[in-house]
PDB file of N, CA, C and O in Angstrom:
ATOM      1  N   UNK A  17     -24.869  45.185  -1.186  1.00  0.00           N
ATOM      2  CA  UNK A  17     -24.392  44.191  -2.151  1.00  0.00           C
ATOM      3  C   UNK A  17     -22.899  43.946  -2.016  1.00  0.00           C
ATOM      4  O   UNK A  17     -22.438  42.835  -2.068  1.00  0.00           O
ATOM      5  N   UNK A  18     -22.189  45.077  -1.824  1.00  0.00           N
ATOM      6  CA  UNK A  18     -20.724  44.972  -1.699  1.00  0.00           C
ATOM      7  C   UNK A  18     -20.379  44.228  -0.418  1.00  0.00           C
ATOM      8  O   UNK A  18     -19.390  43.457  -0.366  1.00  0.00           O
ATOM      9  N   UNK A  19     -21.148  44.422   0.618  1.00  0.00           N
ATOM     10  CA  UNK A  19     -20.909  43.760   1.891  1.00  0.00           C
ATOM     11  C   UNK A  19     -21.064  42.255   1.744  1.00  0.00           C
ATOM     12  O   UNK A  19     -20.301  41.488   2.296  1.00  0.00           O
ATOM     13  N   UNK A  20     -22.047  41.812   0.965  1.00  0.00           N
ATOM     14  CA  UNK A  20     -22.273  40.389   0.740  1.00  0.00           C
ATOM     15  C   UNK A  20     -21.096  39.777  -0.022  1.00  0.00           C
ATOM     16  O   UNK A  20     -20.629  38.681   0.344  1.00  0.00           O
ATOM     17  N   UNK A  21     -20.555  40.465  -0.984  1.00  0.00           N
ATOM     18  CA  UNK A  21     -19.414  39.972  -1.742  1.00  0.00           C
ATOM     19  C   UNK A  21     -18.200  39.848  -0.833  1.00  0.00           C
ATOM     20  O   UNK A  21     -17.459  38.848  -0.891  1.00  0.00           O
ATOM     21  N   UNK A  22     -17.996  40.842   0.013  1.00  0.00           N
ATOM     22  CA  UNK A  22     -16.831  40.793   0.934  1.00  0.00           C
ATOM     23  C   UNK A  22     -17.014  39.675   1.932  1.00  0.00           C
ATOM     24  O   UNK A  22     -16.043  38.941   2.234  1.00  0.00           O
ATOM     25  N   UNK A  23     -18.202  39.434   2.421  1.00  0.00           N
ATOM     26  CA  UNK A  23     -18.445  38.347   3.378  1.00  0.00           C
ATOM     27  C   UNK A  23     -18.230  36.997   2.717  1.00  0.00           C
ATOM     28  O   UNK A  23     -17.623  36.105   3.319  1.00  0.00           O
ATOM     29  N   UNK A  24     -18.673  36.815   1.488  1.00  0.00           N
ATOM     30  CA  UNK A  24     -18.478  35.548   0.791  1.00  0.00           C
ATOM     31  C   UNK A  24     -16.992  35.320   0.493  1.00  0.00           C
ATOM     32  O   UNK A  24     -16.493  34.217   0.653  1.00  0.00           O
ATOM     33  N   UNK A  25     -16.312  36.381   0.096  1.00  0.00           N
ATOM     34  CA  UNK A  25     -14.863  36.231  -0.191  1.00  0.00           C
ATOM     35  C   UNK A  25     -14.090  35.895   1.085  1.00  0.00           C
ATOM     36  O   UNK A  25     -13.184  35.050   1.037  1.00  0.00           O
ATOM     37  N   UNK A  26     -14.427  36.527   2.173  1.00  0.00           N
ATOM     38  CA  UNK A  26     -13.728  36.210   3.455  1.00  0.00           C
ATOM     39  C   UNK A  26     -14.064  34.800   3.889  1.00  0.00           C
ATOM     40  O   UNK A  26     -13.225  34.098   4.473  1.00  0.00           O
ATOM     41  N   UNK A  27     -15.292  34.333   3.661  1.00  0.00           N
ATOM     42  CA  UNK A  27     -15.646  32.965   4.027  1.00  0.00           C
ATOM     43  C   UNK A  27     -14.842  31.954   3.228  1.00  0.00           C
ATOM     44  O   UNK A  27     -14.385  30.934   3.739  1.00  0.00           O
ATOM     45  N   UNK A  28     -14.619  32.220   1.942  1.00  0.00           N
ATOM     46  CA  UNK A  28     -13.843  31.329   1.098  1.00  0.00           C
ATOM     47  C   UNK A  28     -12.399  31.334   1.529  1.00  0.00           C
ATOM     48  O   UNK A  28     -11.749  30.266   1.628  1.00  0.00           O
ATOM     49  N   UNK A  29     -11.863  32.501   1.864  1.00  0.00           N
ATOM     50  CA  UNK A  29     -10.461  32.584   2.300  1.00  0.00           C
ATOM     51  C   UNK A  29     -10.285  31.874   3.638  1.00  0.00           C
ATOM     52  O   UNK A  29      -9.327  31.129   3.841  1.00  0.00           O
ATOM     53  N   UNK A  30     -11.185  32.048   4.548  1.00  0.00           N
ATOM     54  CA  UNK A  30     -11.073  31.418   5.884  1.00  0.00           C
ATOM     55  C   UNK A  30     -11.329  29.910   5.807  1.00  0.00           C
ATOM     56  O   UNK A  30     -10.879  29.153   6.688  1.00  0.00           O
ATOM     57  N   UNK A  31     -12.035  29.444   4.813  1.00  0.00           N
ATOM     58  CA  UNK A  31     -12.319  28.008   4.671  1.00  0.00           C
ATOM     59  C   UNK A  31     -11.000  27.261   4.440  1.00  0.00           C
ATOM     60  O   UNK A  31     -10.860  26.075   4.848  1.00  0.00           O
ATOM     61  N   UNK A  32     -10.054  27.887   3.802  1.00  0.00           N
ATOM     62  CA  UNK A  32      -8.792  27.246   3.529  1.00  0.00           C
ATOM     63  C   UNK A  32      -7.944  27.052   4.782  1.00  0.00           C
ATOM     64  O   UNK A  32      -7.070  26.205   4.867  1.00  0.00           O
ATOM     65  N   UNK A  33      -8.235  27.829   5.805  1.00  0.00           N
ATOM     66  CA  UNK A  33      -7.481  27.731   7.044  1.00  0.00           C
ATOM     67  C   UNK A  33      -7.894  26.501   7.864  1.00  0.00           C
ATOM     68  O   UNK A  33      -7.180  26.114   8.793  1.00  0.00           O
ATOM     69  N   UNK A  34      -8.990  25.880   7.540  1.00  0.00           N
ATOM     70  CA  UNK A  34      -9.466  24.736   8.318  1.00  0.00           C
ATOM     71  C   UNK A  34      -8.898  23.411   7.832  1.00  0.00           C
ATOM     72  O   UNK A  34      -9.312  22.359   8.301  1.00  0.00           O
ATOM     73  N   UNK A  35      -7.969  23.409   6.905  1.00  0.00           N
ATOM     74  CA  UNK A  35      -7.406  22.197   6.383  1.00  0.00           C
ATOM     75  C   UNK A  35      -6.569  21.503   7.439  1.00  0.00           C
ATOM     76  O   UNK A  35      -5.725  22.108   8.068  1.00  0.00           O
ATOM     77  N   UNK A  36      -6.815  20.228   7.659  1.00  0.00           N
ATOM     78  CA  UNK A  36      -6.079  19.467   8.687  1.00  0.00           C
ATOM     79  C   UNK A  36      -4.784  18.966   8.097  1.00  0.00           C
ATOM     80  O   UNK A  36      -4.731  18.600   6.924  1.00  0.00           O
ATOM     81  N   UNK A  37      -3.728  18.881   8.864  1.00  0.00           N
ATOM     82  CA  UNK A  37      -2.448  18.320   8.346  1.00  0.00           C
ATOM     83  C   UNK A  37      -2.621  16.868   8.038  1.00  0.00           C
ATOM     84  O   UNK A  37      -3.236  16.096   8.792  1.00  0.00           O
ATOM     85  N   UNK A  38      -2.006  16.459   6.942  1.00  0.00           N
ATOM     86  CA  UNK A  38      -2.071  15.063   6.503  1.00  0.00           C
ATOM     87  C   UNK A  38      -0.760  14.393   6.832  1.00  0.00           C
ATOM     88  O   UNK A  38       0.260  14.702   6.209  1.00  0.00           O
ATOM     89  N   UNK A  39      -0.789  13.520   7.771  1.00  0.00           N
ATOM     90  CA  UNK A  39       0.431  12.794   8.161  1.00  0.00           C
ATOM     91  C   UNK A  39       0.250  11.337   7.868  1.00  0.00           C
ATOM     92  O   UNK A  39      -0.846  10.798   7.871  1.00  0.00           O
ATOM     93  N   UNK A  40       1.349  10.696   7.602  1.00  0.00           N
ATOM     94  CA  UNK A  40       1.322   9.262   7.344  1.00  0.00           C
ATOM     95  C   UNK A  40       1.088   8.537   8.650  1.00  0.00           C
ATOM     96  O   UNK A  40       1.917   8.550   9.538  1.00  0.00           O
ATOM     97  N   UNK A  41      -0.032   7.898   8.775  1.00  0.00           N
ATOM     98  CA  UNK A  41      -0.317   7.122   9.965  1.00  0.00           C
ATOM     99  C   UNK A  41      -1.028   5.856   9.549  1.00  0.00           C
ATOM    100  O   UNK A  41      -1.566   5.741   8.481  1.00  0.00           O
ATOM    101  N   UNK A  42      -0.993   4.922  10.374  1.00  0.00           N
ATOM    102  CA  UNK A  42      -1.617   3.634  10.094  1.00  0.00           C
ATOM    103  C   UNK A  42      -0.978   2.550  10.908  1.00  0.00           C
ATOM    104  O   UNK A  42      -0.351   2.794  11.935  1.00  0.00           O
ATOM    105  N   UNK A  43      -1.112   1.359  10.429  1.00  0.00           N
ATOM    106  CA  UNK A  43      -0.564   0.200  11.147  1.00  0.00           C
ATOM    107  C   UNK A  43       0.938   0.148  10.927  1.00  0.00           C
ATOM    108  O   UNK A  43       1.416   0.131   9.813  1.00  0.00           O
ATOM    109  N   UNK A  44       1.662   0.147  11.982  1.00  0.00           N
ATOM    110  CA  UNK A  44       3.119   0.052  11.893  1.00  0.00           C
ATOM    111  C   UNK A  44       3.520  -1.234  12.576  1.00  0.00           C
ATOM    112  O   UNK A  44       3.096  -1.590  13.676  1.00  0.00           O
ATOM    113  N   UNK A  45       4.374  -1.975  11.880  1.00  0.00           N
ATOM    114  CA  UNK A  45       4.796  -3.264  12.411  1.00  0.00           C
ATOM    115  C   UNK A  45       6.322  -3.291  12.528  1.00  0.00           C
ATOM    116  O   UNK A  45       7.017  -2.830  11.632  1.00  0.00           O
ATOM    117  N   UNK A  46       6.798  -3.799  13.615  1.00  0.00           N
ATOM    118  CA  UNK A  46       8.241  -3.911  13.796  1.00  0.00           C
ATOM    119  C   UNK A  46       8.776  -5.230  13.247  1.00  0.00           C
ATOM    120  O   UNK A  46       9.984  -5.428  13.166  1.00  0.00           O
ATOM    121  N   UNK A  47       7.889  -6.121  12.880  1.00  0.00           N
ATOM    122  CA  UNK A  47       8.330  -7.445  12.397  1.00  0.00           C
ATOM    123  C   UNK A  47       8.674  -7.365  10.903  1.00  0.00           C
ATOM    124  O   UNK A  47       8.116  -6.571  10.144  1.00  0.00           O
ATOM    125  N   UNK A  48       9.608  -8.179  10.514  1.00  0.00           N
ATOM    126  CA  UNK A  48       9.982  -8.237   9.099  1.00  0.00           C
ATOM    127  C   UNK A  48       8.854  -8.902   8.291  1.00  0.00           C
ATOM    128  O   UNK A  48       8.045  -9.646   8.820  1.00  0.00           O
ATOM    129  N   UNK A  49       8.843  -8.631   7.006  1.00  0.00           N
ATOM    130  CA  UNK A  49       7.763  -9.119   6.154  1.00  0.00           C
ATOM    131  C   UNK A  49       7.696 -10.645   6.120  1.00  0.00           C
ATOM    132  O   UNK A  49       6.605 -11.216   6.078  1.00  0.00           O
ATOM    133  N   UNK A  50       8.830 -11.307   6.130  1.00  0.00           N
ATOM    134  CA  UNK A  50       8.812 -12.751   6.055  1.00  0.00           C
ATOM    135  C   UNK A  50       8.366 -13.436   7.328  1.00  0.00           C
ATOM    136  O   UNK A  50       8.144 -14.642   7.339  1.00  0.00           O
ATOM    137  N   UNK A  51       8.214 -12.669   8.412  1.00  0.00           N
ATOM    138  CA  UNK A  51       7.725 -13.268   9.670  1.00  0.00           C
ATOM    139  C   UNK A  51       6.246 -13.678   9.593  1.00  0.00           C
ATOM    140  O   UNK A  51       5.849 -14.613  10.224  1.00  0.00           O
ATOM    141  N   UNK A  52       5.507 -12.960   8.778  1.00  0.00           N
ATOM    142  CA  UNK A  52       4.099 -13.319   8.580  1.00  0.00           C
ATOM    143  C   UNK A  52       3.189 -12.825   9.683  1.00  0.00           C
ATOM    144  O   UNK A  52       3.492 -13.024  10.846  1.00  0.00           O
ATOM    145  N   UNK A  53       2.143 -12.156   9.299  1.00  0.00           N
ATOM    146  CA  UNK A  53       1.186 -11.627  10.285  1.00  0.00           C
ATOM    147  C   UNK A  53       0.013 -12.579  10.428  1.00  0.00           C
ATOM    148  O   UNK A  53      -0.501 -12.797  11.516  1.00  0.00           O
ATOM    149  N   UNK A  54      -0.399 -13.173   9.324  1.00  0.00           N
ATOM    150  CA  UNK A  54      -1.608 -14.002   9.321  1.00  0.00           C
ATOM    151  C   UNK A  54      -1.316 -15.422   9.808  1.00  0.00           C
ATOM    152  O   UNK A  54      -2.188 -16.109  10.311  1.00  0.00           O
ATOM    153  N   UNK A  55      -0.109 -15.907   9.570  1.00  0.00           N
ATOM    154  CA  UNK A  55       0.228 -17.262   9.993  1.00  0.00           C
ATOM    155  C   UNK A  55      -0.038 -18.289   8.927  1.00  0.00           C
ATOM    156  O   UNK A  55      -0.741 -18.003   7.951  1.00  0.00           O
ATOM    157  N   UNK A  56       0.508 -19.479   9.063  1.00  0.00           N
ATOM    158  CA  UNK A  56       0.318 -20.513   8.075  1.00  0.00           C
ATOM    159  C   UNK A  56      -1.139 -21.021   8.067  1.00  0.00           C
ATOM    160  O   UNK A  56      -1.805 -20.987   9.089  1.00  0.00           O
ATOM    161  N   UNK A  57      -1.576 -21.448   6.926  1.00  0.00           N
ATOM    162  CA  UNK A  57      -2.940 -21.972   6.826  1.00  0.00           C
ATOM    163  C   UNK A  57      -3.974 -20.880   6.582  1.00  0.00           C
ATOM    164  O   UNK A  57      -5.128 -21.158   6.482  1.00  0.00           O
ATOM    165  N   UNK A  58      -3.536 -19.662   6.537  1.00  0.00           N
ATOM    166  CA  UNK A  58      -4.439 -18.555   6.285  1.00  0.00           C
ATOM    167  C   UNK A  58      -4.774 -18.519   4.764  1.00  0.00           C
ATOM    168  O   UNK A  58      -4.036 -19.012   3.938  1.00  0.00           O
ATOM    169  N   UNK A  59      -5.889 -17.896   4.470  1.00  0.00           N
ATOM    170  CA  UNK A  59      -6.267 -17.752   3.057  1.00  0.00           C
ATOM    171  C   UNK A  59      -5.362 -16.808   2.321  1.00  0.00           C
ATOM    172  O   UNK A  59      -5.327 -16.788   1.093  1.00  0.00           O
ATOM    173  N   UNK A  60      -4.578 -16.027   3.063  1.00  0.00           N
ATOM    174  CA  UNK A  60      -3.711 -15.047   2.437  1.00  0.00           C
ATOM    175  C   UNK A  60      -2.266 -15.489   2.309  1.00  0.00           C
ATOM    176  O   UNK A  60      -1.419 -14.742   1.837  1.00  0.00           O
ATOM    177  N   UNK A  61      -1.939 -16.695   2.757  1.00  0.00           N
ATOM    178  CA  UNK A  61      -0.572 -17.205   2.609  1.00  0.00           C
ATOM    179  C   UNK A  61      -0.490 -18.172   1.467  1.00  0.00           C
ATOM    180  O   UNK A  61      -1.410 -18.987   1.268  1.00  0.00           O
ATOM    181  N   UNK A  62       0.610 -18.124   0.724  1.00  0.00           N
ATOM    182  CA  UNK A  62       0.777 -18.975  -0.421  1.00  0.00           C
ATOM    183  C   UNK A  62       1.178 -20.370   0.037  1.00  0.00           C
ATOM    184  O   UNK A  62       1.853 -20.540   1.072  1.00  0.00           O
ATOM    185  N   UNK A  63       0.755 -21.420  -0.713  1.00  0.00           N
ATOM    186  CA  UNK A  63       1.163 -22.770  -0.321  1.00  0.00           C
ATOM    187  C   UNK A  63       2.700 -22.927  -0.496  1.00  0.00           C
ATOM    188  O   UNK A  63       3.275 -22.415  -1.430  1.00  0.00           O
ATOM    189  N   UNK A  64       3.292 -23.617   0.418  1.00  0.00           N
ATOM    190  CA  UNK A  64       4.713 -23.837   0.383  1.00  0.00           C
ATOM    191  C   UNK A  64       5.531 -22.802   1.127  1.00  0.00           C
ATOM    192  O   UNK A  64       6.723 -22.888   1.208  1.00  0.00           O
ATOM    193  N   UNK A  65       4.851 -21.807   1.687  1.00  0.00           N
ATOM    194  CA  UNK A  65       5.538 -20.782   2.458  1.00  0.00           C
ATOM    195  C   UNK A  65       5.324 -21.005   3.922  1.00  0.00           C
ATOM    196  O   UNK A  65       4.207 -21.226   4.372  1.00  0.00           O
ATOM    197  N   UNK A  66       6.430 -20.965   4.682  1.00  0.00           N
ATOM    198  CA  UNK A  66       6.340 -21.148   6.138  1.00  0.00           C
ATOM    199  C   UNK A  66       6.685 -19.814   6.787  1.00  0.00           C
ATOM    200  O   UNK A  66       7.660 -19.144   6.404  1.00  0.00           O
ATOM    201  N   UNK A  67       5.917 -19.388   7.758  1.00  0.00           N
ATOM    202  CA  UNK A  67       6.135 -18.125   8.450  1.00  0.00           C
ATOM    203  C   UNK A  67       7.508 -18.177   9.117  1.00  0.00           C
ATOM    204  O   UNK A  67       7.836 -19.126   9.804  1.00  0.00           O
ATOM    205  N   UNK A  68       8.313 -17.117   8.931  1.00  0.00           N
ATOM    206  CA  UNK A  68       9.609 -17.020   9.548  1.00  0.00           C
ATOM    207  C   UNK A  68      10.738 -17.570   8.713  1.00  0.00           C
ATOM    208  O   UNK A  68      11.912 -17.412   9.063  1.00  0.00           O
ATOM    209  N   UNK A  69      10.457 -18.194   7.571  1.00  0.00           N
ATOM    210  CA  UNK A  69      11.495 -18.744   6.707  1.00  0.00           C
ATOM    211  C   UNK A  69      11.801 -17.724   5.625  1.00  0.00           C
ATOM    212  O   UNK A  69      11.059 -17.568   4.667  1.00  0.00           O
ATOM    213  N   UNK A  70      12.934 -17.023   5.781  1.00  0.00           N
ATOM    214  CA  UNK A  70      13.290 -15.931   4.853  1.00  0.00           C
ATOM    215  C   UNK A  70      13.569 -16.456   3.459  1.00  0.00           C
ATOM    216  O   UNK A  70      13.164 -15.836   2.467  1.00  0.00           O
ATOM    217  N   UNK A  71      14.231 -17.575   3.325  1.00  0.00           N
ATOM    218  CA  UNK A  71      14.539 -18.101   1.983  1.00  0.00           C
ATOM    219  C   UNK A  71      13.286 -18.535   1.259  1.00  0.00           C
ATOM    220  O   UNK A  71      13.159 -18.298   0.028  1.00  0.00           O
ATOM    221  N   UNK A  72      12.304 -19.115   1.973  1.00  0.00           N
ATOM    222  CA  UNK A  72      11.046 -19.481   1.352  1.00  0.00           C
ATOM    223  C   UNK A  72      10.280 -18.244   0.931  1.00  0.00           C
ATOM    224  O   UNK A  72       9.624 -18.222  -0.139  1.00  0.00           O
ATOM    225  N   UNK A  73      10.343 -17.161   1.727  1.00  0.00           N
ATOM    226  CA  UNK A  73       9.678 -15.891   1.398  1.00  0.00           C
ATOM    227  C   UNK A  73      10.290 -15.316   0.102  1.00  0.00           C
ATOM    228  O   UNK A  73       9.555 -14.926  -0.814  1.00  0.00           O
ATOM    229  N   UNK A  74      11.621 -15.310   0.009  1.00  0.00           N
ATOM    230  CA  UNK A  74      12.270 -14.789  -1.192  1.00  0.00           C
ATOM    231  C   UNK A  74      11.942 -15.626  -2.424  1.00  0.00           C
ATOM    232  O   UNK A  74      11.761 -15.107  -3.518  1.00  0.00           O
ATOM    233  N   UNK A  75      11.885 -16.941  -2.247  1.00  0.00           N
ATOM    234  CA  UNK A  75      11.531 -17.817  -3.345  1.00  0.00           C
ATOM    235  C   UNK A  75      10.098 -17.572  -3.832  1.00  0.00           C
ATOM    236  O   UNK A  75       9.834 -17.555  -5.017  1.00  0.00           O
ATOM    237  N   UNK A  76       9.178 -17.373  -2.891  1.00  0.00           N
ATOM    238  CA  UNK A  76       7.797 -17.051  -3.279  1.00  0.00           C
ATOM    239  C   UNK A  76       7.713 -15.727  -4.078  1.00  0.00           C
ATOM    240  O   UNK A  76       6.963 -15.625  -5.020  1.00  0.00           O
ATOM    241  N   UNK A  77       8.510 -14.740  -3.651  1.00  0.00           N
ATOM    242  CA  UNK A  77       8.513 -13.467  -4.375  1.00  0.00           C
ATOM    243  C   UNK A  77       9.071 -13.641  -5.783  1.00  0.00           C
ATOM    244  O   UNK A  77       8.565 -13.074  -6.759  1.00  0.00           O
ATOM    245  N   UNK A  78      10.124 -14.445  -5.939  1.00  0.00           N
ATOM    246  CA  UNK A  78      10.700 -14.680  -7.270  1.00  0.00           C
ATOM    247  C   UNK A  78       9.712 -15.413  -8.141  1.00  0.00           C
ATOM    248  O   UNK A  78       9.555 -15.105  -9.335  1.00  0.00           O
ATOM    249  N   UNK A  79       9.031 -16.405  -7.591  1.00  0.00           N
ATOM    250  CA  UNK A  79       8.044 -17.152  -8.360  1.00  0.00           C
ATOM    251  C   UNK A  79       6.883 -16.269  -8.792  1.00  0.00           C
ATOM    252  O   UNK A  79       6.429 -16.331  -9.913  1.00  0.00           O
ATOM    253  N   UNK A  80       6.398 -15.426  -7.897  1.00  0.00           N
ATOM    254  CA  UNK A  80       5.324 -14.528  -8.210  1.00  0.00           C
ATOM    255  C   UNK A  80       5.724 -13.551  -9.301  1.00  0.00           C
ATOM    256  O   UNK A  80       4.952 -13.225 -10.216  1.00  0.00           O
ATOM    257  N   UNK A  81       6.955 -13.062  -9.237  1.00  0.00           N
ATOM    258  CA  UNK A  81       7.464 -12.153 -10.234  1.00  0.00           C
ATOM    259  C   UNK A  81       7.540 -12.828 -11.604  1.00  0.00           C
ATOM    260  O   UNK A  81       7.129 -12.231 -12.607  1.00  0.00           O
ATOM    261  N   UNK A  82       8.047 -14.047 -11.652  1.00  0.00           N
ATOM    262  CA  UNK A  82       8.152 -14.732 -12.940  1.00  0.00           C
ATOM    263  C   UNK A  82       6.831 -15.157 -13.526  1.00  0.00           C
ATOM    264  O   UNK A  82       6.614 -15.087 -14.722  1.00  0.00           O
ATOM    265  N   UNK A  83       5.912 -15.648 -12.696  1.00  0.00           N
ATOM    266  CA  UNK A  83       4.642 -16.161 -13.198  1.00  0.00           C
ATOM    267  C   UNK A  83       3.612 -15.094 -13.443  1.00  0.00           C
ATOM    268  O   UNK A  83       2.793 -15.210 -14.363  1.00  0.00           O
ATOM    269  N   UNK A  84       3.571 -14.074 -12.591  1.00  0.00           N
ATOM    270  CA  UNK A  84       2.471 -13.136 -12.707  1.00  0.00           C
ATOM    271  C   UNK A  84       2.797 -11.793 -13.286  1.00  0.00           C
ATOM    272  O   UNK A  84       1.938 -11.124 -13.844  1.00  0.00           O
ATOM    273  N   UNK A  85       4.046 -11.341 -13.208  1.00  0.00           N
ATOM    274  CA  UNK A  85       4.382 -10.014 -13.628  1.00  0.00           C
ATOM    275  C   UNK A  85       5.349  -9.962 -14.784  1.00  0.00           C
ATOM    276  O   UNK A  85       5.726  -8.886 -15.246  1.00  0.00           O
ATOM    277  N   UNK A  86       5.789 -11.091 -15.316  1.00  0.00           N
ATOM    278  CA  UNK A  86       6.690 -11.106 -16.433  1.00  0.00           C
ATOM    279  C   UNK A  86       5.874 -11.360 -17.689  1.00  0.00           C
ATOM    280  O   UNK A  86       5.374 -12.449 -17.941  1.00  0.00           O
ATOM    281  N   UNK A  87       5.737 -10.341 -18.542  1.00  0.00           N
ATOM    282  CA  UNK A  87       4.898 -10.425 -19.734  1.00  0.00           C
ATOM    283  C   UNK A  87       5.449 -11.435 -20.740  1.00  0.00           C
ATOM    284  O   UNK A  87       4.680 -12.040 -21.486  1.00  0.00           O
ATOM    285  N   UNK A  88       6.746 -11.632 -20.773  1.00  0.00           N
ATOM    286  CA  UNK A  88       7.317 -12.600 -21.741  1.00  0.00           C
ATOM    287  C   UNK A  88       6.859 -14.023 -21.390  1.00  0.00           C
ATOM    288  O   UNK A  88       6.646 -14.840 -22.290  1.00  0.00           O
ATOM    289  N   UNK A  89       6.730 -14.337 -20.146  1.00  0.00           N
ATOM    290  CA  UNK A  89       6.287 -15.664 -19.735  1.00  0.00           C
ATOM    291  C   UNK A  89       4.764 -15.817 -19.863  1.00  0.00           C
ATOM    292  O   UNK A  89       4.247 -16.902 -20.110  1.00  0.00           O
ATOM    293  N   UNK A  90       4.029 -14.717 -19.719  1.00  0.00           N
ATOM    294  CA  UNK A  90       2.556 -14.785 -19.723  1.00  0.00           C
ATOM    295  C   UNK A  90       1.992 -14.888 -21.165  1.00  0.00           C
ATOM    296  O   UNK A  90       0.953 -15.464 -21.369  1.00  0.00           O
ATOM    297  N   UNK A  91       2.683 -14.311 -22.160  1.00  0.00           N
ATOM    298  CA  UNK A  91       2.109 -14.173 -23.495  1.00  0.00           C
ATOM    299  C   UNK A  91       2.287 -15.403 -24.325  1.00  0.00           C
ATOM    300  O   UNK A  91       1.506 -15.645 -25.239  1.00  0.00           O
ATOM    301  N   UNK A  92       3.221 -16.227 -24.080  1.00  0.00           N
ATOM    302  CA  UNK A  92       3.563 -17.434 -24.885  1.00  0.00           C
ATOM    303  C   UNK A  92       2.603 -17.793 -25.935  1.00  0.00           C
ATOM    304  O   UNK A  92       1.589 -17.985 -26.182  1.00  0.00           O
TER     305      UNK A  92
END
């Protein structure tokens, strides 16, 4: 009986050694955000935004912030 307890305890302790390291990996892009990955005319691009136009990108972000994330404007 004692042998079974020791074997189960050692199995639990050794199970922790099998943990794989978690590193940040995924899609890495060297392009700036305003360059656009999907391109114009995609379902994921906002109307009025042109790929590669930094000022239009910043304007879209400001508009999205004011219309969608500002509670004072949404609650009226």
